[in-house]
Amino acid sequence: MDFAPELLRMNDGKLLTGAEGWAKRRAEILEILDRECYGRMPGAPAKTEGVVESVDEKCCAGHAKLERITLSFDTPAGPFSFPINFFNPTKAGPHPVIVLLNFRPDAYDRYYPAEEIIDRGYALAVIYYQDVATDDGDFSKGLAACFPRTNPAEDWGKLSMWAYGASRAVDYLLTRPETDAKNIAVIGHSRLGKAAMICGAHDERIRFTVSNDSGCGGAAMNRTWHEGAETIAVMDRVFPFWFCRNRAKYKESAADMPFDQHFLAACCAPRFLVIGSAEQDLWADPLSEQYTAYAASPAWRLFGLRGFMGGSEPFHAGEKNLDGEVGYHKRDGVHFLSRQDWLVYMAFFEKHRG
Ligand code: GCU
């Protein structure tokens, strides 16, 4: 199967055939995505500091400490801060670290099996996404208020702000001696799966990017839309603030987009990406999510790597392929970030750890 637009066709029309040109092509792709879809993400601050506010010394059966940390960094409007919950294994490090963008502020939550993650040897940093930016059209609060908005067509949307917040957590975690800097993962579910992909696409310090049920604007190809799935037009009515305004240009015709979601996925190359879908989650368009894994893979092949090894024939529930640098799994059930999803993602990390 062929997917448009051609991933490796440079803006000047030349076809990329070797890894030497990838940095340039990746920069072109990020520019297209920033301008036409997610909005322009500001550069990283000079530094991100963390203050440990309190510690629960014995969480997860005493296998971890739960640290509540306030992160702060400079912005054009002055310092900005937000809290994270950091589950830090008591066993000696360094530990691979997973950064989770999550929906609720509570330290224990149905979207992550904290104990199981800790017992498999990971540290886990959890961000409540609305501590970074509210999930609405209000740009006068939080991180949204910290950067000038001068060009609505290209000003960044909320998804990119949540992604930026995850990268600031990475800044801080890299200052902690317990962190295994080579093995950092970012994960999110649904809208936060879209944000996790944006984060992993931009931030080359992240080895593993995980998209769980992210669907439209995340891992689902727009051009291969299937019945029952979300569309750009619907999203533009309900969640226009997640993106820059330019994206609405394509709501009548995805075929006119100068990109598709395999561009976003490919920006993780030659690092690692794993995409998960749920069989009954038709809104997120599971097959179009598998297509993204497949269609992004030529970027990995430039490096002599494999990309996605599962092909483009539709997976059935329970099927997965984690062999290459791009993994995909489809579980049974509905839209959720489940324990079963986590087990697949941790297996992927363990197969490909640096
Ligand atoms: C809505 C939205 C999706 C999004 C989801 C979620 O269903 O249409 O795009 O992924 O919310 O974040 O739960």
Short mmCIF file of C-alpha atoms and ligand atoms in Angstrom, two decimals:
data_model
loop_
_atom_site.label_atom_id
_atom_site.label_comp_id
_atom_site.label_asym_id
_atom_site.label_seq_id
_atom_site.Cartn_x
_atom_site.Cartn_y
_atom_site.Cartn_z
CA MET A 1 0.00 0.00 0.00
CA ASP A 2 1.13 3.53 -0.74
CA PHE A 3 0.33 6.45 1.47
CA ALA A 4 0.29 10.13 0.55
CA PRO A 5 2.02 12.50 0.83
CA GLU A 6 5.33 10.82 0.14
CA LEU A 7 7.29 10.84 3.35
CA LEU A 8 10.76 10.91 1.84
CA ARG A 9 10.08 13.43 -0.95
CA MET A 10 11.98 16.60 0.07
CA ASN A 11 10.34 19.99 -0.41
CA ASP A 12 12.59 20.53 -3.45
CA GLY A 13 11.16 17.40 -5.08
CA LYS A 14 14.17 15.14 -4.58
CA LEU A 15 13.60 11.70 -3.11
CA LEU A 16 15.64 10.91 -0.04
CA THR A 17 17.46 7.60 -0.26
CA GLY A 18 19.98 7.64 2.60
CA ALA A 19 20.15 8.53 6.27
CA GLU A 20 22.38 11.59 5.63
CA GLY A 21 19.43 13.67 4.48
CA TRP A 22 17.05 12.64 7.25
CA ALA A 23 17.86 15.47 9.68
CA LYS A 24 16.98 17.98 6.96
CA ARG A 25 13.79 16.15 5.94
CA ARG A 26 12.74 15.75 9.57
CA ALA A 27 13.14 19.51 10.05
CA GLU A 28 11.01 20.12 6.95
CA ILE A 29 8.32 17.80 8.29
CA LEU A 30 8.30 19.39 11.74
CA GLU A 31 7.96 22.79 10.08
CA ILE A 32 4.94 21.56 8.08
CA LEU A 33 3.33 20.03 11.17
CA ASP A 34 3.93 23.10 13.32
CA ARG A 35 2.64 25.49 10.69
CA GLU A 36 -0.31 23.51 9.36
CA CYS A 37 -1.50 21.46 12.31
CA TYR A 38 -0.28 21.84 15.87
CA GLY A 39 1.10 25.38 15.95
CA ARG A 40 4.61 26.61 16.65
CA MET A 41 6.15 25.26 19.79
CA PRO A 42 8.61 27.62 21.52
CA GLY A 43 12.19 26.52 22.12
CA ALA A 44 13.24 24.91 25.38
CA PRO A 45 14.02 27.17 28.34
CA ALA A 46 17.66 27.44 29.51
CA LYS A 47 16.80 25.23 32.47
CA THR A 48 13.97 23.60 34.35
CA GLU A 49 14.25 23.38 38.11
CA GLY A 50 12.44 21.08 40.48
CA VAL A 51 11.62 21.48 44.16
CA VAL A 52 10.56 18.37 46.05
CA GLU A 53 7.61 19.58 48.12
CA SER A 54 6.77 16.36 49.97
CA VAL A 55 7.65 12.68 49.95
CA ASP A 56 5.62 9.60 50.73
CA GLU A 57 8.50 7.33 51.70
CA LYS A 58 6.65 4.06 51.41
CA CYS A 59 4.34 3.87 48.46
CA CYS A 60 3.86 0.79 46.26
CA ALA A 61 4.48 -1.62 49.17
CA GLY A 62 7.58 0.35 50.09
CA HIS A 63 9.10 -0.27 46.68
CA ALA A 64 8.99 3.41 45.75
CA LYS A 65 8.93 6.89 47.15
CA LEU A 66 6.26 9.20 45.84
CA GLU A 67 7.73 12.66 45.47
CA ARG A 68 5.56 15.69 44.79
CA ILE A 69 7.72 18.04 42.83
CA THR A 70 7.14 21.55 41.52
CA LEU A 71 8.85 22.21 38.20
CA SER A 72 9.67 25.78 37.15
CA PHE A 73 11.17 27.39 34.08
CA ASP A 74 11.39 30.81 32.50
CA THR A 75 8.99 32.06 29.84
CA PRO A 76 8.60 35.48 28.20
CA ALA A 77 5.97 36.29 30.86
CA GLY A 78 8.16 35.20 33.79
CA PRO A 79 8.57 31.88 35.57
CA PHE A 80 5.95 29.18 35.06
CA SER A 81 5.46 26.25 37.45
CA PHE A 82 3.50 23.03 37.54
CA PRO A 83 3.56 19.96 39.80
CA ILE A 84 4.39 16.36 38.98
CA ASN A 85 4.00 13.12 40.93
CA PHE A 86 7.24 11.19 40.73
CA PHE A 87 7.25 7.51 41.67
CA ASN A 88 10.90 6.88 42.37
CA PRO A 89 11.93 3.24 42.95
CA THR A 90 13.72 2.61 46.24
CA LYS A 91 16.03 0.11 44.53
CA ALA A 92 19.29 1.68 43.44
CA GLY A 93 19.20 3.35 40.02
CA PRO A 94 19.68 4.33 37.33
CA HIS A 95 16.12 3.56 36.24
CA PRO A 96 14.43 4.01 32.91
CA VAL A 97 11.84 6.75 33.35
CA ILE A 98 8.34 6.92 31.94
CA VAL A 99 6.67 10.34 31.65
CA LEU A 100 2.89 9.99 31.60
CA LEU A 101 0.54 12.78 30.58
CA ASN A 102 -2.60 11.98 32.54
CA PHE A 103 -6.19 13.10 32.83
CA ARG A 104 -6.56 13.40 36.58
CA PRO A 105 -4.41 14.95 39.32
CA ASP A 106 -4.69 12.02 41.76
CA ALA A 107 -1.51 10.15 42.57
CA TYR A 108 -3.11 6.76 42.00
CA ASP A 109 -5.27 6.46 38.97
CA ARG A 110 -7.04 3.87 36.81
CA TYR A 111 -4.85 4.75 33.82
CA TYR A 112 -1.62 3.42 35.35
CA PRO A 113 -0.78 0.36 37.42
CA ALA A 114 1.83 2.18 39.54
CA GLU A 115 2.92 -0.83 41.56
CA GLU A 116 3.42 -3.02 38.53
CA ILE A 117 5.39 -0.32 36.71
CA ILE A 118 7.65 0.19 39.74
CA ASP A 119 8.16 -3.53 40.26
CA ARG A 120 9.32 -3.88 36.68
CA GLY A 121 12.06 -1.39 37.42
CA TYR A 122 10.74 1.89 36.02
CA ALA A 123 10.45 5.31 37.57
CA LEU A 124 7.23 7.07 36.66
CA ALA A 125 6.63 10.82 36.42
CA VAL A 126 2.97 11.77 36.10
CA ILE A 127 1.77 15.14 34.87
CA TYR A 128 -1.83 16.22 35.28
CA TYR A 129 -2.25 17.86 31.91
CA GLN A 130 -4.47 20.73 33.01
CA ASP A 131 -1.78 21.87 35.42
CA VAL A 132 0.12 22.83 32.26
CA ALA A 133 -2.73 24.27 30.20
CA THR A 134 -6.50 24.07 30.61
CA ASP A 135 -8.41 21.90 28.17
CA ASP A 136 -10.53 24.64 26.66
CA GLY A 137 -10.39 27.70 24.44
CA ASP A 138 -9.05 29.93 27.22
CA PHE A 139 -5.52 31.09 26.40
CA SER A 140 -5.34 33.60 29.24
CA LYS A 141 -4.19 31.13 31.92
CA GLY A 142 -1.41 28.65 32.58
CA LEU A 143 1.32 28.05 30.03
CA ALA A 144 -0.95 29.46 27.31
CA ALA A 145 -0.67 32.91 28.88
CA CYS A 146 3.13 32.81 29.00
CA PHE A 147 3.86 33.23 25.31
CA PRO A 148 2.58 35.99 23.02
CA ARG A 149 -0.13 35.00 20.54
CA THR A 150 0.33 37.06 17.43
CA ASN A 151 -0.60 34.79 14.53
CA PRO A 152 -3.72 32.67 15.11
CA ALA A 153 -3.09 30.61 11.96
CA GLU A 154 0.14 29.29 13.48
CA ASP A 155 -0.03 29.98 17.23
CA TRP A 156 0.35 26.77 19.17
CA GLY A 157 -2.64 24.83 20.38
CA LYS A 158 -3.19 23.03 23.65
CA LEU A 159 -1.86 19.65 22.46
CA SER A 160 1.54 21.21 21.85
CA MET A 161 1.46 22.88 25.25
CA TRP A 162 0.91 19.56 26.98
CA ALA A 163 3.74 18.12 24.90
CA TYR A 164 5.96 21.03 25.95
CA GLY A 165 5.11 20.32 29.60
CA ALA A 166 6.22 16.69 29.16
CA SER A 167 9.53 17.88 27.72
CA ARG A 168 10.05 20.13 30.74
CA ALA A 169 9.58 17.09 32.97
CA VAL A 170 12.31 15.40 30.90
CA ASP A 171 14.60 18.44 31.46
CA TYR A 172 14.22 18.01 35.19
CA LEU A 173 14.43 14.22 35.27
CA LEU A 174 17.72 14.40 33.42
CA THR A 175 19.15 16.38 36.35
CA ARG A 176 18.35 13.47 38.71
CA PRO A 177 21.20 11.00 39.16
CA GLU A 178 18.75 8.06 39.34
CA THR A 179 17.61 8.64 35.76
CA ASP A 180 18.82 6.33 33.03
CA ALA A 181 19.13 9.08 30.42
CA LYS A 182 19.21 6.63 27.52
CA ASN A 183 15.82 5.15 28.35
CA ILE A 184 13.20 7.83 28.66
CA ALA A 185 9.66 7.19 27.50
CA VAL A 186 6.67 9.48 27.04
CA ILE A 187 3.17 8.08 27.02
CA GLY A 188 -0.36 9.41 26.74
CA HIS A 189 -3.84 8.16 26.03
CA SER A 190 -6.31 9.64 23.57
CA ARG A 191 -5.88 13.45 23.37
CA LEU A 192 -2.81 12.94 25.52
CA GLY A 193 -1.61 10.24 23.12
CA LYS A 194 -1.69 12.94 20.44
CA ALA A 195 0.33 15.18 22.80
CA ALA A 196 2.78 12.33 23.56
CA MET A 197 3.40 11.89 19.83
CA ILE A 198 4.03 15.61 19.39
CA CYS A 199 6.45 15.48 22.31
CA GLY A 200 8.31 12.43 21.01
CA ALA A 201 8.39 13.85 17.48
CA HIS A 202 10.12 17.03 18.67
CA ASP A 203 12.22 15.85 21.58
CA GLU A 204 15.15 13.66 20.59
CA ARG A 205 16.07 12.87 24.19
CA ILE A 206 13.05 10.57 24.30
CA ARG A 207 13.85 7.01 23.26
CA PHE A 208 10.31 5.62 23.43
CA THR A 209 7.16 7.39 22.30
CA VAL A 210 3.88 5.71 23.16
CA SER A 211 0.53 6.58 21.63
CA ASN A 212 -2.46 4.84 23.17
CA ASP A 213 -5.77 5.17 21.29
CA SER A 214 -4.80 8.65 20.08
CA GLY A 215 -6.85 8.59 16.87
CA CYS A 216 -7.53 11.68 14.79
CA GLY A 217 -4.73 14.24 15.05
CA GLY A 218 -2.56 11.52 16.63
CA ALA A 219 -1.78 8.10 15.23
CA ALA A 220 -4.68 7.76 12.76
CA MET A 221 -3.99 8.55 9.11
CA ASN A 222 -6.52 11.14 7.91
CA ARG A 223 -6.71 9.97 4.31
CA THR A 224 -7.70 6.40 5.17
CA TRP A 225 -10.63 7.40 7.41
CA HIS A 226 -13.07 4.56 8.22
CA GLU A 227 -16.78 4.69 9.04
CA GLY A 228 -17.39 5.57 12.69
CA ALA A 229 -14.13 7.47 13.16
CA GLU A 230 -13.63 11.08 14.16
CA THR A 231 -13.06 13.64 11.41
CA ILE A 232 -11.12 16.88 11.25
CA ALA A 233 -14.42 18.71 10.70
CA VAL A 234 -15.95 17.33 13.91
CA MET A 235 -12.79 18.02 15.86
CA ASP A 236 -12.67 21.54 14.58
CA ARG A 237 -16.16 22.12 15.95
CA VAL A 238 -15.52 20.63 19.38
CA PHE A 239 -11.77 21.01 20.04
CA PRO A 240 -10.49 23.83 17.79
CA PHE A 241 -8.14 24.97 20.58
CA TRP A 242 -6.08 21.77 20.45
CA PHE A 243 -4.49 22.83 17.15
CA CYS A 244 -3.46 25.95 15.29
CA ARG A 245 -6.15 27.49 13.11
CA ASN A 246 -4.48 26.42 9.86
CA ARG A 247 -5.61 22.84 10.44
CA ALA A 248 -9.22 23.83 9.79
CA LYS A 249 -8.29 24.49 6.14
CA TYR A 250 -8.38 20.73 5.63
CA LYS A 251 -11.71 19.92 7.24
CA GLU A 252 -13.49 19.43 3.93
CA SER A 253 -10.68 17.52 2.26
CA ALA A 254 -7.93 15.62 4.00
CA ALA A 255 -6.50 14.91 0.55
CA ASP A 256 -5.30 18.54 0.43
CA MET A 257 -3.19 18.24 3.55
CA PRO A 258 0.53 18.70 2.89
CA PHE A 259 1.12 15.94 5.46
CA ASP A 260 -0.61 13.01 7.08
CA GLN A 261 -0.04 11.43 10.47
CA HIS A 262 2.81 9.21 9.26
CA PHE A 263 4.82 12.45 9.09
CA LEU A 264 4.35 12.94 12.82
CA ALA A 265 5.23 9.33 13.60
CA ALA A 266 8.31 9.44 11.36
CA CYS A 267 9.82 12.31 13.33
CA CYS A 268 10.57 9.73 16.02
CA ALA A 269 12.97 7.94 13.62
CA PRO A 270 15.44 6.44 14.23
CA ARG A 271 14.17 6.28 17.82
CA PHE A 272 11.27 4.05 18.93
CA LEU A 273 7.52 4.42 18.65
CA VAL A 274 4.72 2.12 19.76
CA ILE A 275 1.08 2.63 18.90
CA GLY A 276 -1.85 0.91 20.59
CA SER A 277 -5.49 0.65 19.52
CA ALA A 278 -8.57 -0.97 21.02
CA GLU A 279 -10.85 -3.09 18.84
CA GLN A 280 -14.09 -1.34 19.78
CA ASP A 281 -12.59 2.14 19.72
CA LEU A 282 -13.80 2.94 16.22
CA TRP A 283 -13.74 6.66 17.03
CA ALA A 284 -9.92 6.44 17.09
CA ASP A 285 -9.86 4.41 13.84
CA PRO A 286 -7.67 1.42 14.78
CA LEU A 287 -6.83 0.41 11.21
CA SER A 288 -5.72 3.93 10.31
CA GLU A 289 -3.51 3.84 13.41
CA GLN A 290 -1.89 0.65 12.15
CA TYR A 291 -1.42 2.33 8.76
CA THR A 292 0.53 5.13 10.42
CA ALA A 293 2.95 2.59 11.89
CA TYR A 294 3.35 1.08 8.44
CA ALA A 295 3.50 4.32 6.43
CA ALA A 296 6.08 5.98 8.71
CA SER A 297 8.50 3.07 8.42
CA PRO A 298 10.46 4.21 5.33
CA ALA A 299 12.12 6.78 7.62
CA TRP A 300 13.63 3.94 9.69
CA ARG A 301 14.67 2.04 6.60
CA LEU A 302 16.88 4.96 5.58
CA PHE A 303 19.02 3.91 8.53
CA GLY A 304 19.01 0.25 7.59
CA LEU A 305 16.50 -0.30 10.41
CA ARG A 306 13.19 -2.10 10.19
CA GLY A 307 10.39 0.24 11.27
CA PHE A 308 7.11 -1.65 11.63
CA MET A 309 7.29 -5.38 10.92
CA GLY A 310 3.56 -6.08 11.12
CA GLY A 311 2.53 -5.07 7.58
CA SER A 312 -0.68 -3.38 6.49
CA GLU A 313 -3.12 -6.31 6.69
CA PRO A 314 -5.55 -5.45 9.50
CA PHE A 315 -4.59 -6.91 12.87
CA HIS A 316 -7.23 -8.71 14.86
CA ALA A 317 -7.74 -8.10 18.58
CA GLY A 318 -4.89 -9.58 20.60
CA GLU A 319 -2.38 -9.25 17.78
CA LYS A 320 0.80 -7.27 18.19
CA ASN A 321 4.15 -6.78 16.53
CA LEU A 322 6.92 -5.27 18.63
CA ASP A 323 9.88 -6.58 16.64
CA GLY A 324 10.99 -3.42 14.83
CA GLU A 325 11.58 0.14 16.02
CA VAL A 326 7.89 0.80 15.44
CA GLY A 327 5.47 -1.38 17.34
CA TYR A 328 1.73 -1.75 17.09
CA HIS A 329 -0.79 -3.64 19.16
CA LYS A 330 -4.52 -4.03 19.08
CA ARG A 331 -6.31 -5.23 22.16
CA ASP A 332 -9.94 -6.16 22.61
CA GLY A 333 -12.25 -3.84 24.48
CA VAL A 334 -12.94 -0.14 24.42
CA HIS A 335 -11.15 3.21 24.61
CA PHE A 336 -8.97 3.03 27.74
CA LEU A 337 -5.36 2.99 28.87
CA SER A 338 -5.38 -0.44 30.43
CA ARG A 339 -3.01 -2.64 32.36
CA GLN A 340 -2.84 -4.82 29.27
CA ASP A 341 -1.68 -1.84 27.22
CA TRP A 342 1.02 -1.06 29.78
CA LEU A 343 2.27 -4.65 29.72
CA VAL A 344 2.70 -4.44 25.95
CA TYR A 345 4.49 -1.09 26.16
CA MET A 346 6.84 -2.29 28.89
CA ALA A 347 7.60 -5.41 26.84
CA PHE A 348 8.43 -3.11 23.91
CA PHE A 349 10.78 -1.02 26.10
CA GLU A 350 12.48 -4.14 27.40
CA LYS A 351 13.04 -5.48 23.91
CA HIS A 352 14.61 -2.25 22.72
CA ARG A 353 16.33 -0.74 25.72
CA GLY A 354 19.49 1.22 25.10
C1 GCU B 1 -12.79 12.94 22.27
C2 GCU B 1 -12.07 13.41 21.04
C3 GCU B 1 -10.86 12.54 20.72
C4 GCU B 1 -9.99 12.38 21.94
C5 GCU B 1 -10.81 11.90 23.10
C6 GCU B 1 -10.08 11.80 24.42
O1 GCU B 1 -13.42 11.71 22.00
O2 GCU B 1 -12.99 13.45 19.98
O3 GCU B 1 -10.10 13.10 19.68
O4 GCU B 1 -8.91 11.52 21.67
O5 GCU B 1 -11.88 12.80 23.32
O6 GCU B 1 -9.11 12.49 24.66
O7 GCU B 1 -10.55 11.04 25.27
#
